[in-house]
XYZ file of C-alpha atoms in Angstrom:
735
model
C 106.443 96.988 95.578
C 103.892 95.512 93.258
C 103.585 91.799 94.173
C 100.953 88.928 94.178
C 97.442 89.950 94.936
C 98.511 93.729 95.534
C 98.805 94.017 91.729
C 95.035 93.230 91.293
C 94.084 95.525 94.152
C 96.237 98.502 92.868
C 95.022 97.920 89.318
C 91.350 97.835 90.402
C 91.787 100.966 92.512
C 93.139 102.927 89.565
C 90.445 101.658 87.224
C 87.808 102.586 89.591
C 89.418 105.855 89.961
C 89.118 106.510 86.188
C 85.426 105.400 86.238
C 84.144 107.320 89.425
C 83.343 110.689 87.849
C 80.465 111.314 90.106
C 81.502 109.523 93.250
C 81.604 110.702 96.876
C 85.279 111.695 96.509
C 85.285 113.014 92.934
C 86.167 116.582 93.907
C 89.009 115.396 96.053
C 90.293 113.467 93.279
C 90.273 116.484 90.913
C 92.104 118.506 93.469
C 94.786 115.951 93.954
C 95.366 115.698 90.219
C 95.474 119.473 89.806
C 92.186 119.420 87.750
C 90.434 121.638 90.298
C 91.597 124.406 92.668
C 91.903 124.213 96.472
C 88.791 125.200 98.183
C 88.736 127.943 100.779
C 89.244 126.717 104.389
C 86.112 125.686 106.303
C 84.365 127.996 108.746
C 85.816 126.689 111.959
C 85.855 128.540 115.173
C 89.207 127.720 116.872
C 88.312 129.545 119.928
C 86.041 126.803 120.946
C 88.650 124.019 120.263
C 89.865 122.096 123.247
C 92.730 119.730 122.758
C 92.363 116.328 124.132
C 96.126 115.982 124.569
C 97.292 119.078 126.594
C 100.870 118.258 125.977
C 100.803 119.106 122.292
C 103.546 121.661 121.336
C 102.848 124.669 119.402
C 103.649 123.166 115.961
C 101.487 120.148 116.684
C 98.656 122.378 117.721
C 98.840 124.398 114.608
C 98.946 121.260 112.417
C 95.812 119.943 114.129
C 93.861 123.193 113.454
C 95.250 123.296 110.035
C 93.975 119.739 109.273
C 90.601 120.511 110.632
C 90.182 123.748 108.692
C 91.327 122.409 105.248
C 88.360 121.586 102.950
C 89.912 118.844 100.800
C 93.370 117.932 101.916
C 95.947 118.602 104.692
C 99.433 117.150 104.936
C 101.135 116.768 108.276
C 105.034 116.627 107.566
C 106.563 114.946 110.621
C 110.347 114.811 110.570
C 112.048 112.226 112.906
C 111.035 112.251 116.458
C 108.449 115.160 116.153
C 105.376 113.276 117.307
C 103.627 112.859 114.005
C 101.430 109.863 115.164
C 100.578 111.870 118.386
C 99.345 114.666 116.082
C 97.397 112.368 113.754
C 95.626 110.846 116.675
C 94.610 114.184 117.979
C 93.147 115.035 114.480
C 91.189 111.861 114.458
C 89.868 112.526 117.933
C 88.901 116.094 116.981
C 87.082 114.858 113.782
C 85.080 112.318 115.763
C 84.225 115.010 118.331
C 82.742 116.871 115.322
C 80.645 113.926 114.506
C 82.614 112.747 111.377
C 83.211 109.217 110.368
C 86.831 108.322 109.928
C 88.740 105.709 107.946
C 92.307 105.492 109.035
C 94.990 103.515 107.116
C 98.624 102.885 106.631
C 100.863 100.802 104.429
C 101.780 98.406 107.133
C 99.977 96.472 110.023
C 102.676 97.858 112.587
C 101.650 101.423 111.708
C 97.958 100.788 111.865
C 98.475 98.931 115.165
C 100.380 101.907 116.560
C 97.563 104.123 115.696
C 94.739 101.901 117.159
C 96.751 101.242 120.352
C 96.698 105.025 120.983
C 93.221 105.561 119.926
C 92.104 102.616 122.075
C 93.124 104.403 125.166
C 90.098 106.831 124.637
C 87.036 105.258 126.249
C 84.853 107.785 124.371
C 85.874 106.536 120.759
C 84.619 103.359 119.172
C 87.364 101.943 116.975
C 87.252 98.785 114.917
C 90.336 97.132 113.234
C 89.821 95.273 109.961
C 92.436 92.578 109.435
C 93.230 88.924 110.176
C 93.668 88.477 113.961
C 96.765 86.536 113.516
C 98.548 89.618 111.913
C 97.592 91.890 114.803
C 99.471 92.645 118.043
C 98.042 90.655 121.029
C 97.185 93.733 122.947
C 94.904 95.229 120.256
C 93.178 92.028 119.093
C 90.164 93.085 121.159
C 89.637 95.856 118.646
C 89.476 93.486 115.621
C 86.388 93.127 113.770
C 86.332 89.391 114.428
C 86.667 89.878 118.166
C 83.804 92.566 118.066
C 81.555 90.142 116.300
C 82.400 87.160 118.602
C 81.513 89.374 121.487
C 78.196 90.759 120.116
C 74.709 89.186 120.680
C 74.590 88.407 116.878
C 77.959 86.667 117.138
C 76.517 84.318 119.836
C 73.515 83.571 117.576
C 75.950 82.777 114.638
C 77.738 80.305 117.070
C 74.478 78.438 117.670
C 73.769 78.280 113.974
C 77.160 76.806 113.209
C 76.594 74.202 115.909
C 73.236 73.326 114.413
C 74.938 72.840 111.049
C 77.521 70.587 112.572
C 74.802 68.427 114.200
C 72.874 68.002 111.036
C 75.978 67.206 109.101
C 76.712 64.406 111.566
C 73.192 63.046 111.071
C 73.515 63.182 107.217
C 76.648 61.094 107.401
C 74.862 58.352 109.261
C 71.662 58.392 107.104
C 71.221 55.554 104.597
C 68.052 56.819 102.882
C 68.646 58.917 99.900
C 65.440 61.025 100.485
C 66.544 61.707 104.055
C 70.099 62.786 102.907
C 68.639 65.178 100.311
C 66.237 66.713 102.833
C 69.204 67.085 105.340
C 71.332 68.819 102.666
C 68.535 71.263 101.857
C 68.306 72.121 105.480
C 72.123 72.664 105.681
C 71.877 74.883 102.610
C 69.138 76.984 104.150
C 71.170 77.398 107.465
C 74.349 78.293 105.558
C 72.413 81.052 103.721
C 70.947 82.305 106.953
C 74.443 82.238 108.524
C 75.963 84.380 105.764
C 73.104 86.887 105.907
C 73.223 87.268 109.556
C 76.912 87.502 109.646
C 76.962 90.314 107.021
C 74.259 92.145 108.839
C 76.110 91.890 112.091
C 79.424 93.113 110.475
C 77.546 95.971 108.777
C 76.223 97.016 112.199
C 79.463 96.957 113.965
C 81.246 98.894 111.152
C 78.296 101.475 111.038
C 78.514 102.165 114.694
C 82.393 102.560 114.750
C 83.543 106.087 114.843
C 87.001 104.961 113.358
C 87.636 102.010 111.225
C 91.315 101.114 110.755
C 93.057 98.836 108.197
C 96.130 98.708 105.961
C 95.664 100.461 102.740
C 95.011 97.242 100.857
C 92.791 95.525 103.559
C 90.236 98.576 103.236
C 89.454 97.381 99.588
C 86.019 96.796 98.266
C 86.653 93.030 98.426
C 86.571 93.277 102.322
C 83.733 94.000 104.736
C 83.829 97.701 104.010
C 81.741 96.947 100.982
C 78.788 96.438 103.347
C 78.768 100.156 104.066
C 77.261 102.742 101.755
C 79.534 104.706 99.433
C 79.184 107.928 101.262
C 79.583 106.648 104.725
C 83.036 108.054 105.554
C 83.741 111.805 105.891
C 87.613 111.880 106.423
C 90.237 109.490 105.064
C 93.534 109.464 107.101
C 96.630 107.969 105.660
C 99.529 107.727 108.018
C 103.277 106.937 106.884
C 101.883 108.024 103.451
C 105.463 108.868 102.256
C 106.293 105.028 102.487
C 103.294 103.967 100.410
C 102.843 103.334 96.782
C 100.319 106.083 95.491
C 98.105 103.407 93.916
C 97.739 101.864 97.293
C 96.747 105.148 98.883
C 93.847 105.483 96.507
C 92.016 102.459 97.929
C 91.101 104.428 101.151
C 91.043 107.999 99.556
C 88.172 106.927 97.366
C 86.013 106.428 100.464
C 85.842 110.017 101.714
C 85.520 113.579 100.332
C 88.508 114.922 102.583
C 91.848 113.537 103.426
C 94.856 114.057 105.738
C 98.150 112.681 104.765
C 100.920 112.271 107.289
C 104.533 111.153 106.878
C 108.077 112.437 105.902
C 108.997 112.499 102.268
C 112.602 113.290 103.362
C 112.951 109.739 104.614
C 112.848 106.483 102.572
C 110.324 106.225 99.669
C 108.234 103.261 98.718
C 110.464 100.196 97.893
C 110.132 99.624 94.160
C 112.224 96.631 92.698
C 112.037 97.656 89.189
C 114.481 100.338 88.134
C 112.330 101.242 85.151
C 109.214 101.600 87.159
C 111.148 103.640 89.780
C 112.474 105.905 87.022
C 108.976 106.290 85.478
C 107.770 107.778 88.841
C 106.404 104.860 90.819
C 108.785 105.627 93.661
C 107.368 108.995 94.120
C 104.745 108.834 96.788
C 101.272 110.538 96.687
C 102.542 112.827 99.663
C 105.619 113.991 97.659
C 103.693 114.498 94.531
C 101.026 116.635 96.207
C 103.588 118.799 97.878
C 105.187 119.472 94.608
C 101.799 120.214 93.084
C 100.317 122.482 95.805
C 103.226 123.436 97.927
C 103.002 125.062 101.425
C 99.329 125.723 100.788
C 98.535 122.248 102.017
C 101.380 121.412 104.429
C 102.206 122.127 107.987
C 105.555 120.690 109.388
C 106.186 119.637 112.979
C 109.305 121.457 114.156
C 109.972 120.273 117.767
C 111.577 116.876 118.049
C 111.634 114.751 121.190
C 114.293 112.028 120.292
C 117.743 113.303 119.477
C 120.448 115.051 121.272
C 120.800 118.613 119.721
C 124.121 117.810 118.092
C 122.637 114.681 116.441
C 119.624 116.594 115.270
C 121.371 119.745 114.005
C 123.013 118.103 110.978
C 119.575 116.482 109.831
C 117.877 119.793 110.396
C 120.258 121.739 108.250
C 120.685 119.146 105.550
C 116.983 118.111 105.158
C 114.638 120.394 106.824
C 115.631 123.939 106.146
C 117.165 124.321 109.647
C 113.695 124.360 111.189
C 113.932 121.574 113.780
C 114.515 122.311 117.390
C 115.341 119.885 120.099
C 112.951 119.853 123.080
C 114.564 120.736 126.435
C 114.052 117.205 127.623
C 116.368 115.577 125.030
C 118.542 118.513 123.787
C 121.482 117.686 126.073
C 120.838 114.059 127.119
C 123.698 111.628 127.025
C 124.392 107.965 127.536
C 125.924 108.735 130.836
C 122.473 110.065 132.079
C 120.938 106.464 131.854
C 120.642 104.459 134.915
C 123.714 102.228 135.461
C 125.895 103.829 132.764
C 129.246 105.254 133.968
C 130.658 108.613 132.779
C 133.613 107.998 130.491
C 135.047 109.424 127.197
C 132.498 107.412 125.172
C 129.263 107.854 127.200
C 129.736 111.700 127.309
C 129.976 111.946 123.559
C 126.807 112.497 121.413
C 128.865 112.253 118.112
C 131.959 110.150 117.400
C 133.580 109.456 113.933
C 135.943 106.505 113.565
C 137.797 107.432 110.451
C 139.384 104.387 108.564
C 141.217 106.495 105.920
C 144.484 104.952 105.328
C 143.913 101.866 107.372
C 143.583 99.631 104.429
C 140.051 98.438 105.320
C 138.925 98.215 101.758
C 135.311 97.026 100.954
C 135.086 93.339 99.863
C 135.094 92.975 96.075
C 133.272 89.656 95.586
C 132.490 88.049 92.278
C 129.029 86.734 93.163
C 127.929 89.212 95.684
C 125.682 92.110 94.698
C 125.945 93.550 98.119
C 129.016 95.036 99.940
C 130.891 94.255 103.067
C 133.909 95.613 104.996
C 135.584 93.401 107.526
C 137.810 96.173 109.000
C 134.645 98.418 109.586
C 132.792 95.398 111.073
C 135.547 94.769 113.619
C 135.738 98.368 114.579
C 131.968 98.246 115.254
C 132.313 95.204 117.436
C 134.989 97.089 119.489
C 132.694 100.135 119.926
C 129.746 97.867 121.056
C 131.989 96.277 123.543
C 133.106 99.624 124.940
C 129.365 100.805 125.168
C 128.331 97.617 126.956
C 131.358 97.655 129.413
C 130.284 101.245 130.252
C 126.883 99.922 131.356
C 124.801 100.621 128.254
C 122.262 97.768 127.812
C 122.605 95.779 124.536
C 118.868 96.282 123.982
C 119.592 100.076 123.766
C 122.127 99.620 120.928
C 121.451 99.388 117.220
C 123.976 98.855 114.415
C 122.721 100.342 111.038
C 124.390 99.671 107.740
C 123.319 100.043 104.186
C 124.371 96.699 102.834
C 122.951 93.299 103.760
C 126.358 91.662 103.426
C 127.711 93.862 106.099
C 124.651 92.988 108.311
C 125.719 89.374 107.806
C 129.320 90.048 108.781
C 128.166 92.066 111.920
C 125.709 89.423 113.060
C 128.501 86.790 112.710
C 130.618 88.782 115.112
C 128.002 90.239 117.486
C 124.746 88.269 117.759
C 126.316 85.202 119.608
C 127.606 87.240 122.251
C 125.146 90.103 122.507
C 121.816 89.004 121.097
C 120.160 92.096 122.386
C 122.021 94.402 120.008
C 119.804 95.021 116.957
C 121.657 94.823 113.604
C 119.753 95.878 110.505
C 120.013 97.581 107.155
C 118.812 101.164 106.966
C 115.641 100.171 105.268
C 114.758 97.874 108.058
C 115.171 100.391 110.756
C 112.940 103.230 109.416
C 110.480 104.299 112.177
C 112.700 102.971 114.954
C 114.833 104.544 117.591
C 117.787 103.459 120.042
C 119.730 105.264 122.734
C 123.032 104.459 120.850
C 123.433 103.857 117.193
C 126.693 102.613 115.401
C 126.751 103.282 111.540
C 129.082 101.396 109.188
C 129.028 102.898 105.749
C 131.119 100.092 104.237
C 132.398 101.775 101.042
C 136.269 102.231 100.866
C 137.882 102.163 97.361
C 140.346 104.232 95.459
C 137.638 105.080 92.855
C 135.456 107.118 95.288
C 132.453 104.885 94.479
C 129.581 105.155 97.074
C 126.854 103.326 95.368
C 123.409 103.869 96.922
C 124.919 105.831 99.782
C 124.265 108.647 97.449
C 120.556 108.468 98.494
C 120.362 111.371 100.851
C 117.128 110.118 102.400
C 118.766 106.895 103.228
C 121.418 108.622 105.407
C 118.958 110.822 106.958
C 117.066 107.856 108.323
C 120.174 106.177 109.511
C 121.417 109.121 111.519
C 118.152 110.096 113.000
C 117.603 106.757 114.694
C 119.954 107.722 117.553
C 118.841 109.440 120.740
C 121.916 109.861 122.729
C 124.892 108.712 120.846
C 125.866 108.334 117.241
C 129.089 106.593 116.084
C 129.924 106.770 112.465
C 132.548 104.339 111.038
C 133.674 105.089 107.532
C 136.379 105.913 105.135
C 136.071 109.713 104.953
C 138.152 109.841 101.785
C 135.937 107.590 99.900
C 132.462 108.813 101.057
C 133.536 112.429 100.745
C 133.460 112.077 96.870
C 129.691 112.602 97.294
C 128.754 116.065 98.457
C 125.993 115.086 100.912
C 128.175 112.473 102.692
C 130.916 114.999 102.652
C 128.813 117.433 104.515
C 128.032 114.730 107.080
C 131.629 113.900 107.650
C 132.589 117.637 107.881
C 129.822 118.166 110.412
C 131.073 115.177 112.538
C 134.583 116.529 112.392
C 133.524 119.956 113.542
C 130.926 119.052 116.164
C 132.055 115.572 117.305
C 135.214 113.694 118.354
C 137.420 112.083 115.598
C 139.343 108.827 116.282
C 141.539 107.253 113.733
C 141.085 103.540 112.879
C 144.773 103.159 113.534
C 144.124 103.468 117.325
C 142.413 100.168 117.287
C 144.843 98.125 114.989
C 145.643 95.388 117.650
C 142.080 94.891 118.723
C 140.819 94.778 115.200
C 143.288 92.084 114.273
C 142.331 90.018 117.214
C 138.648 90.209 116.210
C 139.593 89.338 112.596
C 141.525 86.274 113.570
C 138.662 84.943 115.606
C 136.043 85.741 112.967
C 137.305 84.587 109.462
C 135.200 85.160 106.411
C 132.743 82.474 105.601
C 134.293 79.935 103.005
C 131.985 81.098 100.122
C 133.092 84.852 100.642
C 136.782 83.816 100.923
C 136.619 82.023 97.498
C 134.762 84.984 95.837
C 137.234 87.542 97.302
C 140.206 85.580 96.211
C 138.942 85.404 92.599
C 138.217 89.029 92.588
C 141.735 89.826 94.012
C 143.373 87.728 91.434
C 141.555 89.518 88.579
C 142.569 92.830 90.177
C 146.233 92.198 90.549
C 146.735 90.238 87.204
C 149.405 91.880 85.242
C 150.423 94.521 87.763
C 154.213 94.884 87.606
C 155.180 97.313 90.407
C 154.451 99.767 93.231
C 154.182 103.525 92.654
C 156.524 105.608 94.631
C 156.298 109.402 94.353
C 155.109 109.108 90.760
C 157.772 106.601 89.636
C 157.891 102.848 89.768
C 159.917 100.264 91.799
C 160.174 97.590 89.322
C 159.375 94.117 90.483
C 160.735 91.030 88.913
C 159.674 87.342 89.347
C 162.182 85.238 91.207
C 162.666 81.632 90.624
C 160.901 79.407 93.051
C 162.915 78.461 96.071
C 164.191 74.850 96.398
C 162.306 74.202 99.491
C 159.206 72.178 99.282
C 156.000 74.122 99.025
C 153.324 71.508 99.153
C 152.486 68.071 100.471
C 154.556 65.047 99.473
C 153.363 63.860 96.065
C 151.339 60.643 95.978
C 150.630 58.852 92.805
C 147.419 57.451 94.163
C 144.307 59.523 93.181
C 142.578 60.766 96.313
C 139.230 62.472 96.384
C 139.311 66.324 96.289
C 138.218 66.563 99.884
C 141.010 64.086 101.036
C 143.599 66.031 99.046
C 142.449 69.332 100.579
C 142.568 67.758 104.004
C 146.142 66.328 103.408
C 147.251 69.790 102.206
C 145.835 71.503 105.170
C 147.615 69.056 107.620
C 150.966 69.457 105.748
C 150.802 73.317 106.038
C 149.827 73.050 109.711
C 152.876 70.972 110.214
C 155.141 73.490 108.383
C 153.797 76.359 110.389
C 154.199 74.543 113.576
C 157.840 73.828 112.721
C 158.423 77.388 111.827
C 157.064 78.519 115.176
C 159.021 75.943 117.203
C 162.426 77.082 115.498
C 161.336 80.654 116.257
C 160.684 79.986 119.952
C 163.924 78.091 120.288
C 166.085 80.873 118.908
C 166.740 83.514 121.493
C 168.134 85.974 119.025
C 164.838 86.275 117.074
C 162.284 88.706 118.315
C 159.613 88.621 115.603
C 158.480 86.223 112.816
C 156.632 87.255 109.763
C 154.454 84.940 107.619
C 153.956 86.128 103.975
C 150.736 87.427 102.390
C 150.662 84.491 99.947
C 148.987 82.332 102.659
C 145.215 81.700 102.430
C 142.841 82.866 105.121
C 142.428 79.259 106.393
C 146.385 79.072 106.729
C 146.323 82.366 108.670
C 143.570 80.995 110.964
C 145.712 77.853 111.654
C 148.691 80.052 112.500
C 146.774 82.215 114.904
C 145.409 79.019 116.524
C 148.956 77.597 116.964
C 150.289 80.958 118.373
C 147.549 80.922 120.955
C 148.391 77.396 121.951
C 152.129 78.350 122.216
C 151.433 81.648 124.119
C 152.902 83.824 121.436
C 151.598 87.336 120.596
C 150.345 87.529 117.049
C 148.355 89.791 114.755
C 147.268 90.207 111.153
C 148.002 93.157 109.002
C 146.851 94.245 105.511
C 143.781 93.516 103.600
C 142.873 90.991 101.024
C 145.708 89.607 98.980
C 148.113 91.744 101.068
C 147.225 90.367 104.472
C 150.099 88.826 106.449
C 150.877 87.890 110.090
C 153.314 89.122 112.687
C 154.421 86.849 115.502
C 156.302 88.036 118.633
C 157.588 86.721 121.812
C 156.490 90.008 123.478
C 153.502 92.295 123.225
C 153.659 93.730 119.703
C 154.127 97.561 119.323
C 154.667 99.243 116.128
C 158.277 100.220 116.795
C 159.299 96.771 118.214
C 158.545 94.786 115.038
C 161.797 93.439 113.447
C 160.832 93.092 109.854
C 164.050 91.283 108.945
C 162.617 88.042 110.425
C 160.179 86.227 108.139
C 159.047 82.689 107.277
C 159.340 81.963 103.605
C 157.204 78.748 103.933
C 153.981 78.769 102.179
C 152.011 77.268 99.060
C 152.941 80.099 96.575
C 155.987 82.010 97.567
C 157.582 82.666 94.132
C 157.882 86.347 93.475
C 159.915 89.187 95.328
C 161.841 92.360 95.031
C 164.874 91.909 92.968
C 167.888 90.885 94.959
C 167.823 90.588 98.690
C 166.327 93.465 100.894
C 166.241 94.116 104.585
C 163.389 96.033 106.064
C 163.815 97.129 109.602
C 163.503 100.065 111.990
C 167.090 100.548 112.384
C 170.167 100.453 109.924
C 170.649 96.737 109.094
C 173.465 94.730 110.522
C 175.470 92.545 108.166
C 173.930 89.247 107.216
C 170.360 90.379 108.018
C 168.635 89.110 104.872
C 165.081 87.886 104.037
C 162.953 87.089 100.949
C 159.928 89.342 100.499
C 156.856 88.692 98.536
C 156.035 91.537 96.072
C 152.545 91.918 97.575
C 154.025 92.173 101.110
C 155.870 95.457 100.150
C 152.815 96.891 98.566
C 150.861 95.757 101.709
C 152.598 98.399 103.847
C 150.734 101.072 101.807
C 147.635 99.174 100.552
C 149.388 98.670 97.136
C 150.617 102.336 96.646
C 153.234 104.342 98.201
C 152.116 107.977 97.864
C 154.515 110.934 98.283
C 151.883 112.953 100.119
C 151.662 110.341 102.955
C 155.055 108.551 102.870
C 158.715 109.364 102.689
C 160.723 106.646 101.021
C 164.465 106.146 100.457
C 166.215 103.190 98.960
C 170.040 102.790 98.892
C 172.587 100.042 98.304
C 174.515 98.595 101.251
C 177.501 96.471 100.735
C 177.196 93.424 98.445
C 173.781 92.560 99.613
C 171.986 94.479 96.932
C 169.275 97.147 97.580
C 168.663 97.881 101.102
C 165.546 99.519 102.416
C 164.685 100.610 105.946
C 160.986 101.195 106.772
C 159.318 102.625 109.847
C 155.487 102.929 110.111
C 154.650 105.828 112.395
C 151.121 106.407 113.449
C 149.694 109.737 114.285
C 146.161 110.076 115.480
C 145.824 113.517 114.129
C 147.307 113.300 110.662
C 146.812 109.542 110.321
C 149.972 109.338 107.964
C 152.514 106.611 107.510
C 156.203 107.491 107.464
C 158.885 105.220 105.867
C 162.340 106.066 106.891
C 165.709 104.864 106.368
């Protein structure tokens, strides 16, 4: 991402690259641009090589030897959990042992600090970190150039000079004689010049004596202290996390040495580029990826043993992204959550893979007018349920991560989780690269009839998300939507074949409870309602087995549907408050009548109510100790209230409240919807969107059986029964 002063640094680096035809690194530049051939390997006797880290596996050892033997460039390809940084540290230590001066960089301060923290454990290596101390981790600040300068003899002298300058400044401020002030300022000018010269000399000495100088790619530029060193000072340039860096940034450290080692994984997320045009023009292609495309396997060694994931979690990524070359180390191949201290064995903690499939549940993605991002309330609620079950099983919140591709979903999830479990980390995929957790819950969000998956189609993004998990991966998604993309379809198929599959229908009651306690923020409700109105405008029916059940508008009922009219003009906020109070009184009256009628088992409020109205109803039901749950999504969402625990087959759909601000349409005639053959006199008025709500707006012959008949003089009669089946996840609508 080219922003601020980085633009100038990158531009200058590229300009210097064009001009430096006879520089220390000119041959390396020619090789990296394909203008010169790779040189033959260096004469290096590996029989004398002794690894500092005796725990390196075979592929790591091979990569170290390869990096030392290459004449111009070596690439260490480190898939997730394979110990890439461990291997890079060994390469640096071996290079120092050979007497080479090394400059080691990475695109972020975190990555650089990770390197120096490990190198700093070796007492036989002199390392210096360039960078502002405030941006460094506390435990590695002692390696900073500023700290080294302050601890040196030259640094103590500099402190004395600064004290002298301060004293003279104090005298100058008190002097009234012009000649005295002039003489004082000349003395201060001389001392400041001496201070700069001594400081630069001290910095040059510290950097010259260092075996390894570390900095971010941009901090190693010629504007910084590195300009004090001669142009041929460094022998080896190392760039870690190279696949995440913009190529222009990598050229800042690469110009300092005649040989380079690049480390990273180009199968994970590339550099973040805001401009679509710049990305399409090649800016999103990292130097590492470009060099691999240019020179192929001749410059690459891949690490193949991973130390993070359970074998079942790893195998999908290995097959899909790494030519099936990854192998799980025996220490992690079969580890599970149940192996952690304090975690009980149950049907969740013994699972490395779990797919919660929301197909057919009606958990459609939010379609909001003013939001570029995406969200999915149903999936968010399922994620909350799974987190609760993990924590109830003894998994620490700090060991759980929730990863989702969309920032709006991150917002919805944090609203539901962070207040109760602040230790659970919730981030987008991009914000979690390089991290790992014992348990990872993924929410893919997309659920629509068009099969659109957006930037889920970026294979590398999914690879990053899946490979953050160590012992347990739970994927929450609409398999029908995401399977429109071949790569995602492979992931869903793999989860089906190697993990356990649950239907979202299993969690209907719990999901509705969470939804009631976590309504959408007001601005999202407004945007969703606008989008829903546009979507449903002009629709005239519900498809049934390829035909249409025609829906006609009914005249508004004579009952009052709004607050009493008042000719006085109230401010908008007072009118809204008055309307809210009036609706609350209506709902309370409906519920009191329901409670007082022993013959009524269930009460249904229509989908025409707003989310705020539904919230009021849920609150009233809680106070009155009634069972209640919401069903449907968006404009088809309605509430069922019962005097007894709600089960699917106990709902009497013939009982409904017709109160609400906009009940004005329905199925032509009077219909009864119930589990059994209707009794005479069982009649209710049904909003047209309610009947669609039973099937998310569409009744499909493949998943539903529908029969409509006429009974007596009451007009069309329809009996409906929603049966859930965990395996097939189909609804049945029966007479």
